[in-house]
C-alpha cells in the first residue's frame, strides 16, 4: 500500500469500522502474489438516524415508496371525476328545467348533495392558498415598489390552479362574465368551480322578488353551479392579486381604537392589482409553460 491509495482508505472507513480489515482489503488488492482484485467492494451501512423530534421529508424512510400504478392512476381518476361531475350536472339541469316547465316547487340544495355537485364555498381556501403563493412569487411586500416589468415574466410561469378567474371577453357570449376558482389548468381550457345563484357571473342583472320567484327567473345552470369548462382560445380572462396589508407599529401612549372604527377599517376594500390573461397565448401545459420563453406577437387574432 502506497500513499496513492490514501483516498481509497478514506472511502473504506465509511463502510468498515475495523482498521485492520481495511488494511487487509488494500493489501489484497495491491499484493504482488496471490489473488488480486481489480475492484473494491463497498458495503452499504445503515447508520442510525438521530431522533431530534423534527418532522422532515429528508428523515423519512425511502422504503415506503408510492406505487407506480398510483402515480399513473391519479391523472385518470381526476379525468373520471370531472367527466362524472359534468355528466351529473347535465342530468340535474335537465331535471330542474322539468320542474320549472311544470312550475312545480323544488329545492336545489338536496339535489346538489344527491348528485355530488362540488360547491364553490369548499374551494375558497384553495384560492387563499393561491393568493399566498402568488404574493411570495411576485415578492409583494411593503419595502419593494411594484414593478410590472418584473412581475409579468413571473406570472407567465406561475401556476394558476386555485386562481379566481373571470371571463372578460370571448367569442362565446354565454361564458362572458362567468367566474370561478381554477380546479385544473388544462392545455386548451380552464376547468373552474363556479358559484351559484346571483354570484354565478361577475355582472348579473338584479332579480327582485322572493326565493321562489328568483328560482324561476334564474337559469338552471346558475342555480346549480359546479364545474365549468372554459376554452382558452379566443378568450380573455381577468384575475386580481391581493396586496399584503400594511400593519403599523403600535406605539406607547396611543389611544385605543374604538370598535366602530375597527369595523370601518375591516369594511374597506382590499387593495389588489388586476391582470388580464390572454387565453390564446396560454394553450400550453402548465409543466411546459414554466420552461417556455414567451415572445411578443400580434394581438389581432385574440377574439
PDB file of C-alpha atoms in Angstrom:
ATOM      1  CA  UNK A   1       0.000   0.000   0.000  1.00  0.00           C
ATOM      2  CA  UNK A   2       1.427   3.358  -1.063  1.00  0.00           C
ATOM      3  CA  UNK A   3       0.480   6.943  -0.495  1.00  0.00           C
ATOM      4  CA  UNK A   4      -1.535   6.922  -3.719  1.00  0.00           C
ATOM      5  CA  UNK A   5      -4.294   4.806  -2.191  1.00  0.00           C
ATOM      6  CA  UNK A   6      -4.952   7.152   0.713  1.00  0.00           C
ATOM      7  CA  UNK A   7      -8.226   8.186  -0.925  1.00  0.00           C
ATOM      8  CA  UNK A   8      -9.387   4.568  -1.090  1.00  0.00           C
ATOM      9  CA  UNK A   9      -8.580   4.154   2.580  1.00  0.00           C
ATOM     10  CA  UNK A  10     -10.723   7.156   3.460  1.00  0.00           C
ATOM     11  CA  UNK A  11     -13.608   5.776   1.444  1.00  0.00           C
ATOM     12  CA  UNK A  12     -13.356   2.396   3.118  1.00  0.00           C
ATOM     13  CA  UNK A  13     -13.535   3.986   6.555  1.00  0.00           C
ATOM     14  CA  UNK A  14     -17.148   4.890   5.742  1.00  0.00           C
ATOM     15  CA  UNK A  15     -18.018   1.249   5.202  1.00  0.00           C
ATOM     16  CA  UNK A  16     -15.771  -0.641   7.633  1.00  0.00           C
ATOM     17  CA  UNK A  17     -15.176   0.154  11.294  1.00  0.00           C
ATOM     18  CA  UNK A  18     -12.104  -2.046  11.713  1.00  0.00           C
ATOM     19  CA  UNK A  19      -8.828  -0.517  10.557  1.00  0.00           C
ATOM     20  CA  UNK A  20      -7.327  -3.974  10.358  1.00  0.00           C
ATOM     21  CA  UNK A  21      -9.980  -5.107   7.883  1.00  0.00           C
ATOM     22  CA  UNK A  22      -9.351  -2.028   5.742  1.00  0.00           C
ATOM     23  CA  UNK A  23      -5.636  -2.714   5.579  1.00  0.00           C
ATOM     24  CA  UNK A  24      -6.335  -6.339   4.702  1.00  0.00           C
ATOM     25  CA  UNK A  25      -8.549  -5.297   1.772  1.00  0.00           C
ATOM     26  CA  UNK A  26      -5.954  -2.872   0.444  1.00  0.00           C
ATOM     27  CA  UNK A  27      -3.108  -5.351   0.847  1.00  0.00           C
ATOM     28  CA  UNK A  28      -5.091  -7.983  -1.039  1.00  0.00           C
ATOM     29  CA  UNK A  29      -5.870  -5.512  -3.794  1.00  0.00           C
ATOM     30  CA  UNK A  30      -2.243  -4.419  -4.293  1.00  0.00           C
ATOM     31  CA  UNK A  31      -0.477  -7.691  -3.445  1.00  0.00           C
ATOM     32  CA  UNK A  32       2.174  -8.910  -5.893  1.00  0.00           C
ATOM     33  CA  UNK A  33       1.355 -12.540  -5.188  1.00  0.00           C
ATOM     34  CA  UNK A  34      -1.845 -14.420  -4.709  1.00  0.00           C
ATOM     35  CA  UNK A  35      -5.390 -13.306  -5.553  1.00  0.00           C
ATOM     36  CA  UNK A  36      -5.530  -9.750  -6.849  1.00  0.00           C
ATOM     37  CA  UNK A  37      -8.842  -7.893  -7.106  1.00  0.00           C
ATOM     38  CA  UNK A  38      -9.259  -5.118  -9.697  1.00  0.00           C
ATOM     39  CA  UNK A  39     -12.215  -3.651  -7.774  1.00  0.00           C
ATOM     40  CA  UNK A  40     -13.012  -2.617  -4.208  1.00  0.00           C
ATOM     41  CA  UNK A  41     -16.197  -3.801  -2.551  1.00  0.00           C
ATOM     42  CA  UNK A  42     -18.069  -1.081  -0.669  1.00  0.00           C
ATOM     43  CA  UNK A  43     -20.849  -2.333   1.541  1.00  0.00           C
ATOM     44  CA  UNK A  44     -23.919  -0.311   2.487  1.00  0.00           C
ATOM     45  CA  UNK A  45     -24.051   0.617   6.161  1.00  0.00           C
ATOM     46  CA  UNK A  46     -27.333   1.955   7.501  1.00  0.00           C
ATOM     47  CA  UNK A  47     -26.404   4.427  10.178  1.00  0.00           C
ATOM     48  CA  UNK A  48     -28.964   5.233  12.878  1.00  0.00           C
ATOM     49  CA  UNK A  49     -30.843   8.493  12.373  1.00  0.00           C
ATOM     50  CA  UNK A  50     -30.660  10.919  15.215  1.00  0.00           C
ATOM     51  CA  UNK A  51     -34.097  11.389  16.715  1.00  0.00           C
ATOM     52  CA  UNK A  52     -34.454  15.105  17.346  1.00  0.00           C
ATOM     53  CA  UNK A  53     -38.274  15.105  17.213  1.00  0.00           C
ATOM     54  CA  UNK A  54     -38.293  17.078  13.978  1.00  0.00           C
ATOM     55  CA  UNK A  55     -40.587  16.264  11.082  1.00  0.00           C
ATOM     56  CA  UNK A  56     -38.640  16.458   7.867  1.00  0.00           C
ATOM     57  CA  UNK A  57     -39.015  14.940   4.447  1.00  0.00           C
ATOM     58  CA  UNK A  58     -35.327  14.095   4.412  1.00  0.00           C
ATOM     59  CA  UNK A  59     -35.671  11.912   7.509  1.00  0.00           C
ATOM     60  CA  UNK A  60     -38.487   9.760   6.121  1.00  0.00           C
ATOM     61  CA  UNK A  61     -37.748   6.209   5.145  1.00  0.00           C
ATOM     62  CA  UNK A  62     -37.117   5.568   1.467  1.00  0.00           C
ATOM     63  CA  UNK A  63     -38.682   2.112   1.719  1.00  0.00           C
ATOM     64  CA  UNK A  64     -42.250   3.474   1.656  1.00  0.00           C
ATOM     65  CA  UNK A  65     -42.414   4.485  -1.971  1.00  0.00           C
ATOM     66  CA  UNK A  66     -45.560   5.491  -3.858  1.00  0.00           C
ATOM     67  CA  UNK A  67     -46.601   2.623  -6.138  1.00  0.00           C
ATOM     68  CA  UNK A  68     -46.209   3.289  -9.850  1.00  0.00           C
ATOM     69  CA  UNK A  69     -49.820   2.311 -10.544  1.00  0.00           C
ATOM     70  CA  UNK A  70     -50.979   5.002  -8.125  1.00  0.00           C
ATOM     71  CA  UNK A  71     -48.967   7.665  -9.945  1.00  0.00           C
ATOM     72  CA  UNK A  72     -50.422   6.597 -13.277  1.00  0.00           C
ATOM     73  CA  UNK A  73     -53.989   6.411 -11.997  1.00  0.00           C
ATOM     74  CA  UNK A  74     -54.024   9.880 -10.384  1.00  0.00           C
ATOM     75  CA  UNK A  75     -54.486  11.711 -13.675  1.00  0.00           C
ATOM     76  CA  UNK A  76     -57.004   9.117 -14.861  1.00  0.00           C
ATOM     77  CA  UNK A  77     -59.061   9.371 -11.683  1.00  0.00           C
ATOM     78  CA  UNK A  78     -59.132  13.169 -11.958  1.00  0.00           C
ATOM     79  CA  UNK A  79     -60.442  12.946 -15.520  1.00  0.00           C
ATOM     80  CA  UNK A  80     -63.058  10.402 -14.466  1.00  0.00           C
ATOM     81  CA  UNK A  81     -64.163  12.641 -11.579  1.00  0.00           C
ATOM     82  CA  UNK A  82     -64.509  15.669 -13.873  1.00  0.00           C
ATOM     83  CA  UNK A  83     -66.413  13.710 -16.549  1.00  0.00           C
ATOM     84  CA  UNK A  84     -68.711  12.147 -13.946  1.00  0.00           C
ATOM     85  CA  UNK A  85     -69.405  15.502 -12.287  1.00  0.00           C
ATOM     86  CA  UNK A  86     -70.191  17.252 -15.571  1.00  0.00           C
ATOM     87  CA  UNK A  87     -72.470  14.362 -16.559  1.00  0.00           C
ATOM     88  CA  UNK A  88     -74.324  14.633 -13.223  1.00  0.00           C
ATOM     89  CA  UNK A  89     -74.653  18.394 -13.693  1.00  0.00           C
ATOM     90  CA  UNK A  90     -76.294  17.910 -17.088  1.00  0.00           C
ATOM     91  CA  UNK A  91     -78.762  15.422 -15.603  1.00  0.00           C
ATOM     92  CA  UNK A  92     -79.590  17.811 -12.754  1.00  0.00           C
ATOM     93  CA  UNK A  93     -80.000  20.774 -15.138  1.00  0.00           C
ATOM     94  CA  UNK A  94     -82.425  18.725 -17.218  1.00  0.00           C
ATOM     95  CA  UNK A  95     -84.327  17.800 -14.055  1.00  0.00           C
ATOM     96  CA  UNK A  96     -84.538  21.421 -12.862  1.00  0.00           C
ATOM     97  CA  UNK A  97     -85.781  22.548 -16.271  1.00  0.00           C
ATOM     98  CA  UNK A  98     -88.572  19.995 -15.988  1.00  0.00           C
ATOM     99  CA  UNK A  99     -89.595  21.394 -12.596  1.00  0.00           C
ATOM    100  CA  UNK A 100     -89.566  24.954 -13.944  1.00  0.00           C
ATOM    101  CA  UNK A 101     -91.523  23.984 -17.049  1.00  0.00           C
ATOM    102  CA  UNK A 102     -94.301  22.443 -14.983  1.00  0.00           C
ATOM    103  CA  UNK A 103     -93.953  25.196 -12.328  1.00  0.00           C
ATOM    104  CA  UNK A 104     -93.568  22.671  -9.532  1.00  0.00           C
ATOM    105  CA  UNK A 105     -91.920  23.755  -6.250  1.00  0.00           C
ATOM    106  CA  UNK A 106     -88.456  22.319  -5.728  1.00  0.00           C
ATOM    107  CA  UNK A 107     -85.372  22.736  -3.529  1.00  0.00           C
ATOM    108  CA  UNK A 108     -81.945  22.848  -5.155  1.00  0.00           C
ATOM    109  CA  UNK A 109     -79.750  22.097  -2.119  1.00  0.00           C
ATOM    110  CA  UNK A 110     -80.875  18.465  -1.543  1.00  0.00           C
ATOM    111  CA  UNK A 111     -80.464  17.674  -5.236  1.00  0.00           C
ATOM    112  CA  UNK A 112     -76.932  19.127  -5.274  1.00  0.00           C
ATOM    113  CA  UNK A 113     -75.963  16.852  -2.382  1.00  0.00           C
ATOM    114  CA  UNK A 114     -77.644  13.884  -4.067  1.00  0.00           C
ATOM    115  CA  UNK A 115     -75.717  14.338  -7.336  1.00  0.00           C
ATOM    116  CA  UNK A 116     -72.415  15.197  -5.546  1.00  0.00           C
ATOM    117  CA  UNK A 117     -72.009  18.556  -7.255  1.00  0.00           C
ATOM    118  CA  UNK A 118     -68.943  20.440  -5.913  1.00  0.00           C
ATOM    119  CA  UNK A 119     -69.656  23.708  -4.117  1.00  0.00           C
ATOM    120  CA  UNK A 120     -67.782  26.949  -4.605  1.00  0.00           C
ATOM    121  CA  UNK A 121     -67.538  27.526  -0.850  1.00  0.00           C
ATOM    122  CA  UNK A 122     -65.418  24.402  -0.412  1.00  0.00           C
ATOM    123  CA  UNK A 123     -62.710  25.803  -2.720  1.00  0.00           C
ATOM    124  CA  UNK A 124     -62.329  29.279  -1.182  1.00  0.00           C
ATOM    125  CA  UNK A 125     -59.465  28.023   0.998  1.00  0.00           C
ATOM    126  CA  UNK A 126     -57.704  26.869  -2.174  1.00  0.00           C
ATOM    127  CA  UNK A 127     -57.885  30.419  -3.533  1.00  0.00           C
ATOM    128  CA  UNK A 128     -56.477  31.791  -0.264  1.00  0.00           C
ATOM    129  CA  UNK A 129     -53.514  29.438  -0.626  1.00  0.00           C
ATOM    130  CA  UNK A 130     -53.008  30.602  -4.212  1.00  0.00           C
ATOM    131  CA  UNK A 131     -53.010  34.261  -3.117  1.00  0.00           C
ATOM    132  CA  UNK A 132     -50.264  33.494  -0.594  1.00  0.00           C
ATOM    133  CA  UNK A 133     -48.319  31.600  -3.259  1.00  0.00           C
ATOM    134  CA  UNK A 134     -48.558  34.370  -5.867  1.00  0.00           C
ATOM    135  CA  UNK A 135     -47.607  37.060  -3.335  1.00  0.00           C
ATOM    136  CA  UNK A 136     -44.448  35.149  -2.471  1.00  0.00           C
ATOM    137  CA  UNK A 137     -43.715  34.518  -6.150  1.00  0.00           C
ATOM    138  CA  UNK A 138     -44.024  38.174  -7.117  1.00  0.00           C
ATOM    139  CA  UNK A 139     -42.227  39.361  -3.982  1.00  0.00           C
ATOM    140  CA  UNK A 140     -45.018  41.698  -2.920  1.00  0.00           C
ATOM    141  CA  UNK A 141     -44.147  43.306   0.394  1.00  0.00           C
ATOM    142  CA  UNK A 142     -44.052  46.722   1.997  1.00  0.00           C
ATOM    143  CA  UNK A 143     -40.428  47.505   1.151  1.00  0.00           C
ATOM    144  CA  UNK A 144     -40.405  46.848  -2.596  1.00  0.00           C
ATOM    145  CA  UNK A 145     -42.212  49.027  -5.127  1.00  0.00           C
ATOM    146  CA  UNK A 146     -44.492  47.448  -7.730  1.00  0.00           C
ATOM    147  CA  UNK A 147     -42.646  46.861 -10.985  1.00  0.00           C
ATOM    148  CA  UNK A 148     -44.691  45.391 -13.839  1.00  0.00           C
ATOM    149  CA  UNK A 149     -41.605  44.516 -15.906  1.00  0.00           C
ATOM    150  CA  UNK A 150     -40.500  42.177 -13.101  1.00  0.00           C
ATOM    151  CA  UNK A 151     -43.921  40.733 -12.228  1.00  0.00           C
ATOM    152  CA  UNK A 152     -45.170  39.865 -15.720  1.00  0.00           C
ATOM    153  CA  UNK A 153     -42.442  37.301 -16.586  1.00  0.00           C
ATOM    154  CA  UNK A 154     -43.086  35.586 -13.245  1.00  0.00           C
ATOM    155  CA  UNK A 155     -46.844  35.481 -13.861  1.00  0.00           C
ATOM    156  CA  UNK A 156     -46.286  33.788 -17.216  1.00  0.00           C
ATOM    157  CA  UNK A 157     -44.563  30.856 -15.491  1.00  0.00           C
ATOM    158  CA  UNK A 158     -46.924  30.794 -12.488  1.00  0.00           C
ATOM    159  CA  UNK A 159     -49.327  28.003 -11.549  1.00  0.00           C
ATOM    160  CA  UNK A 160     -52.974  29.081 -11.890  1.00  0.00           C
ATOM    161  CA  UNK A 161     -54.572  26.157 -10.057  1.00  0.00           C
ATOM    162  CA  UNK A 162     -56.604  27.887  -7.333  1.00  0.00           C
ATOM    163  CA  UNK A 163     -56.798  31.279  -9.062  1.00  0.00           C
ATOM    164  CA  UNK A 164     -60.148  33.096  -9.214  1.00  0.00           C
ATOM    165  CA  UNK A 165     -60.644  33.883 -12.907  1.00  0.00           C
ATOM    166  CA  UNK A 166     -63.304  35.980 -14.610  1.00  0.00           C
ATOM    167  CA  UNK A 167     -64.128  35.762 -18.327  1.00  0.00           C
ATOM    168  CA  UNK A 168     -63.847  39.308 -19.667  1.00  0.00           C
ATOM    169  CA  UNK A 169     -64.306  38.726 -23.403  1.00  0.00           C
ATOM    170  CA  UNK A 170     -64.988  35.694 -25.555  1.00  0.00           C
ATOM    171  CA  UNK A 171     -66.455  34.693 -28.889  1.00  0.00           C
ATOM    172  CA  UNK A 172     -68.944  32.624 -26.894  1.00  0.00           C
ATOM    173  CA  UNK A 173     -71.214  35.237 -25.325  1.00  0.00           C
ATOM    174  CA  UNK A 174     -72.702  32.696 -22.897  1.00  0.00           C
ATOM    175  CA  UNK A 175     -69.466  32.425 -20.885  1.00  0.00           C
ATOM    176  CA  UNK A 176     -68.770  36.179 -20.707  1.00  0.00           C
ATOM    177  CA  UNK A 177     -68.901  37.227 -17.052  1.00  0.00           C
ATOM    178  CA  UNK A 178     -68.506  33.676 -15.727  1.00  0.00           C
ATOM    179  CA  UNK A 179     -66.088  33.393 -12.837  1.00  0.00           C
ATOM    180  CA  UNK A 180     -64.745  30.610 -10.686  1.00  0.00           C
ATOM    181  CA  UNK A 181     -61.745  29.041  -8.977  1.00  0.00           C
ATOM    182  CA  UNK A 182     -59.481  27.011 -11.261  1.00  0.00           C
ATOM    183  CA  UNK A 183     -59.500  23.333 -10.338  1.00  0.00           C
ATOM    184  CA  UNK A 184     -57.362  22.127 -13.242  1.00  0.00           C
ATOM    185  CA  UNK A 185     -55.270  24.164 -15.669  1.00  0.00           C
ATOM    186  CA  UNK A 186     -55.534  22.068 -18.860  1.00  0.00           C
ATOM    187  CA  UNK A 187     -53.704  22.699 -22.105  1.00  0.00           C
ATOM    188  CA  UNK A 188     -56.683  24.106 -24.006  1.00  0.00           C
ATOM    189  CA  UNK A 189     -59.112  25.054 -21.234  1.00  0.00           C
ATOM    190  CA  UNK A 190     -59.590  26.085 -17.613  1.00  0.00           C
ATOM    191  CA  UNK A 191     -61.805  23.814 -15.507  1.00  0.00           C
ATOM    192  CA  UNK A 192     -63.320  26.007 -12.790  1.00  0.00           C
ATOM    193  CA  UNK A 193     -65.786  25.567  -9.957  1.00  0.00           C
ATOM    194  CA  UNK A 194     -68.345  28.387 -10.202  1.00  0.00           C
ATOM    195  CA  UNK A 195     -70.643  29.841  -7.520  1.00  0.00           C
ATOM    196  CA  UNK A 196     -74.406  29.525  -7.522  1.00  0.00           C
ATOM    197  CA  UNK A 197     -77.275  31.990  -7.608  1.00  0.00           C
ATOM    198  CA  UNK A 198     -76.725  35.663  -8.355  1.00  0.00           C
ATOM    199  CA  UNK A 199     -72.947  35.227  -7.936  1.00  0.00           C
ATOM    200  CA  UNK A 200     -72.822  32.887 -10.939  1.00  0.00           C
ATOM    201  CA  UNK A 201     -71.445  35.713 -13.080  1.00  0.00           C
ATOM    202  CA  UNK A 202     -69.443  38.830 -12.312  1.00  0.00           C
ATOM    203  CA  UNK A 203     -72.172  41.124 -13.606  1.00  0.00           C
ATOM    204  CA  UNK A 204     -75.740  39.860 -13.344  1.00  0.00           C
ATOM    205  CA  UNK A 205     -78.941  41.814 -13.770  1.00  0.00           C
ATOM    206  CA  UNK A 206     -80.716  42.266 -10.432  1.00  0.00           C
ATOM    207  CA  UNK A 207     -83.568  39.866  -9.778  1.00  0.00           C
ATOM    208  CA  UNK A 208     -86.268  41.169  -7.482  1.00  0.00           C
ATOM    209  CA  UNK A 209     -88.739  39.067  -5.557  1.00  0.00           C
ATOM    210  CA  UNK A 210     -88.787  36.240  -3.051  1.00  0.00           C
ATOM    211  CA  UNK A 211     -86.844  32.996  -3.258  1.00  0.00           C
ATOM    212  CA  UNK A 212     -89.488  31.217  -5.327  1.00  0.00           C
ATOM    213  CA  UNK A 213     -89.518  33.963  -7.971  1.00  0.00           C
ATOM    214  CA  UNK A 214     -85.701  34.050  -8.088  1.00  0.00           C
ATOM    215  CA  UNK A 215     -85.610  30.286  -8.673  1.00  0.00           C
ATOM    216  CA  UNK A 216     -87.975  30.673 -11.603  1.00  0.00           C
ATOM    217  CA  UNK A 217     -86.087  33.573 -13.218  1.00  0.00           C
ATOM    218  CA  UNK A 218     -82.522  32.281 -12.905  1.00  0.00           C
ATOM    219  CA  UNK A 219     -81.035  29.850 -15.412  1.00  0.00           C
ATOM    220  CA  UNK A 220     -80.805  26.223 -14.146  1.00  0.00           C
ATOM    221  CA  UNK A 221     -77.032  26.253 -14.648  1.00  0.00           C
ATOM    222  CA  UNK A 222     -76.792  29.322 -12.396  1.00  0.00           C
ATOM    223  CA  UNK A 223     -78.846  27.576  -9.718  1.00  0.00           C
ATOM    224  CA  UNK A 224     -76.592  24.502  -9.680  1.00  0.00           C
ATOM    225  CA  UNK A 225     -73.068  25.914 -10.131  1.00  0.00           C
ATOM    226  CA  UNK A 226     -70.462  23.156 -10.012  1.00  0.00           C
ATOM    227  CA  UNK A 227     -67.748  22.651 -12.621  1.00  0.00           C
ATOM    228  CA  UNK A 228     -67.493  24.647 -15.825  1.00  0.00           C
ATOM    229  CA  UNK A 229     -65.061  24.172 -18.720  1.00  0.00           C
ATOM    230  CA  UNK A 230     -63.925  27.463 -20.281  1.00  0.00           C
ATOM    231  CA  UNK A 231     -61.850  27.174 -23.501  1.00  0.00           C
ATOM    232  CA  UNK A 232     -58.710  29.288 -23.576  1.00  0.00           C
ATOM    233  CA  UNK A 233     -58.826  30.034 -27.280  1.00  0.00           C
ATOM    234  CA  UNK A 234     -60.360  33.412 -28.207  1.00  0.00           C
ATOM    235  CA  UNK A 235     -60.980  34.230 -24.535  1.00  0.00           C
ATOM    236  CA  UNK A 236     -59.656  36.940 -22.242  1.00  0.00           C
ATOM    237  CA  UNK A 237     -59.519  36.212 -18.508  1.00  0.00           C
ATOM    238  CA  UNK A 238     -59.084  38.634 -15.627  1.00  0.00           C
ATOM    239  CA  UNK A 239     -57.761  37.987 -12.127  1.00  0.00           C
ATOM    240  CA  UNK A 240     -56.664  40.043  -9.125  1.00  0.00           C
ATOM    241  CA  UNK A 241     -53.619  39.666  -6.910  1.00  0.00           C
ATOM    242  CA  UNK A 242     -54.333  40.893  -3.383  1.00  0.00           C
ATOM    243  CA  UNK A 243     -51.674  43.155  -1.916  1.00  0.00           C
ATOM    244  CA  UNK A 244     -50.449  42.390   1.615  1.00  0.00           C
ATOM    245  CA  UNK A 245     -51.912  44.697   4.229  1.00  0.00           C
ATOM    246  CA  UNK A 246     -49.625  47.233   5.809  1.00  0.00           C
ATOM    247  CA  UNK A 247     -49.667  46.957   9.579  1.00  0.00           C
ATOM    248  CA  UNK A 248     -48.474  49.971  11.515  1.00  0.00           C
ATOM    249  CA  UNK A 249     -46.384  49.517  14.612  1.00  0.00           C
ATOM    250  CA  UNK A 250     -48.214  50.234  17.831  1.00  0.00           C
ATOM    251  CA  UNK A 251     -46.749  52.976  19.984  1.00  0.00           C
ATOM    252  CA  UNK A 252     -46.882  53.526  23.749  1.00  0.00           C
ATOM    253  CA  UNK A 253     -49.482  56.023  24.852  1.00  0.00           C
ATOM    254  CA  UNK A 254     -51.503  55.607  21.669  1.00  0.00           C
ATOM    255  CA  UNK A 255     -55.229  55.930  22.165  1.00  0.00           C
ATOM    256  CA  UNK A 256     -57.244  52.765  21.885  1.00  0.00           C
ATOM    257  CA  UNK A 257     -59.254  52.429  18.705  1.00  0.00           C
ATOM    258  CA  UNK A 258     -62.972  52.087  19.215  1.00  0.00           C
ATOM    259  CA  UNK A 259     -64.811  49.045  17.948  1.00  0.00           C
ATOM    260  CA  UNK A 260     -66.763  51.085  15.383  1.00  0.00           C
ATOM    261  CA  UNK A 261     -63.543  52.321  13.808  1.00  0.00           C
ATOM    262  CA  UNK A 262     -62.194  48.762  13.639  1.00  0.00           C
ATOM    263  CA  UNK A 263     -65.299  47.654  11.781  1.00  0.00           C
ATOM    264  CA  UNK A 264     -64.919  50.529   9.338  1.00  0.00           C
ATOM    265  CA  UNK A 265     -61.322  49.503   8.599  1.00  0.00           C
ATOM    266  CA  UNK A 266     -62.392  45.906   8.013  1.00  0.00           C
ATOM    267  CA  UNK A 267     -65.148  47.025   5.654  1.00  0.00           C
ATOM    268  CA  UNK A 268     -62.709  48.921   3.467  1.00  0.00           C
ATOM    269  CA  UNK A 269     -61.962  47.427   0.043  1.00  0.00           C
ATOM    270  CA  UNK A 270     -58.893  45.229  -0.125  1.00  0.00           C
ATOM    271  CA  UNK A 271     -56.175  46.634  -2.353  1.00  0.00           C
ATOM    272  CA  UNK A 272     -55.323  44.444  -5.324  1.00  0.00           C
ATOM    273  CA  UNK A 273     -53.686  44.500  -8.735  1.00  0.00           C
ATOM    274  CA  UNK A 274     -55.703  43.465 -11.782  1.00  0.00           C
ATOM    275  CA  UNK A 275     -54.209  41.461 -14.651  1.00  0.00           C
ATOM    276  CA  UNK A 276     -55.589  40.268 -17.989  1.00  0.00           C
ATOM    277  CA  UNK A 277     -54.684  36.807 -19.247  1.00  0.00           C
ATOM    278  CA  UNK A 278     -54.784  36.092 -22.997  1.00  0.00           C
ATOM    279  CA  UNK A 279     -56.120  32.554 -23.252  1.00  0.00           C
ATOM    280  CA  UNK A 280     -54.961  32.000 -26.855  1.00  0.00           C
ATOM    281  CA  UNK A 281     -51.351  32.528 -25.735  1.00  0.00           C
ATOM    282  CA  UNK A 282     -51.735  30.138 -22.779  1.00  0.00           C
ATOM    283  CA  UNK A 283     -52.615  26.986 -24.717  1.00  0.00           C
ATOM    284  CA  UNK A 284     -49.604  25.218 -23.230  1.00  0.00           C
ATOM    285  CA  UNK A 285     -49.454  22.694 -20.416  1.00  0.00           C
ATOM    286  CA  UNK A 286     -48.528  24.271 -17.103  1.00  0.00           C
ATOM    287  CA  UNK A 287     -45.493  21.973 -16.765  1.00  0.00           C
ATOM    288  CA  UNK A 288     -44.114  23.034 -20.149  1.00  0.00           C
ATOM    289  CA  UNK A 289     -45.066  26.685 -19.676  1.00  0.00           C
ATOM    290  CA  UNK A 290     -42.698  27.069 -16.731  1.00  0.00           C
ATOM    291  CA  UNK A 291     -39.711  26.481 -19.017  1.00  0.00           C
ATOM    292  CA  UNK A 292     -41.005  28.313 -22.104  1.00  0.00           C
ATOM    293  CA  UNK A 293     -39.845  31.768 -23.124  1.00  0.00           C
ATOM    294  CA  UNK A 294     -42.698  33.882 -24.439  1.00  0.00           C
ATOM    295  CA  UNK A 295     -42.146  36.324 -27.282  1.00  0.00           C
ATOM    296  CA  UNK A 296     -44.107  39.353 -28.444  1.00  0.00           C
ATOM    297  CA  UNK A 297     -46.781  38.520 -31.017  1.00  0.00           C
ATOM    298  CA  UNK A 298     -49.511  40.397 -32.827  1.00  0.00           C
ATOM    299  CA  UNK A 299     -52.822  40.653 -30.980  1.00  0.00           C
ATOM    300  CA  UNK A 300     -55.144  40.888 -33.996  1.00  0.00           C
ATOM    301  CA  UNK A 301     -56.362  37.293 -33.669  1.00  0.00           C
ATOM    302  CA  UNK A 302     -57.278  37.352 -29.970  1.00  0.00           C
ATOM    303  CA  UNK A 303     -61.049  37.482 -30.452  1.00  0.00           C
TER     304      UNK A 303
END
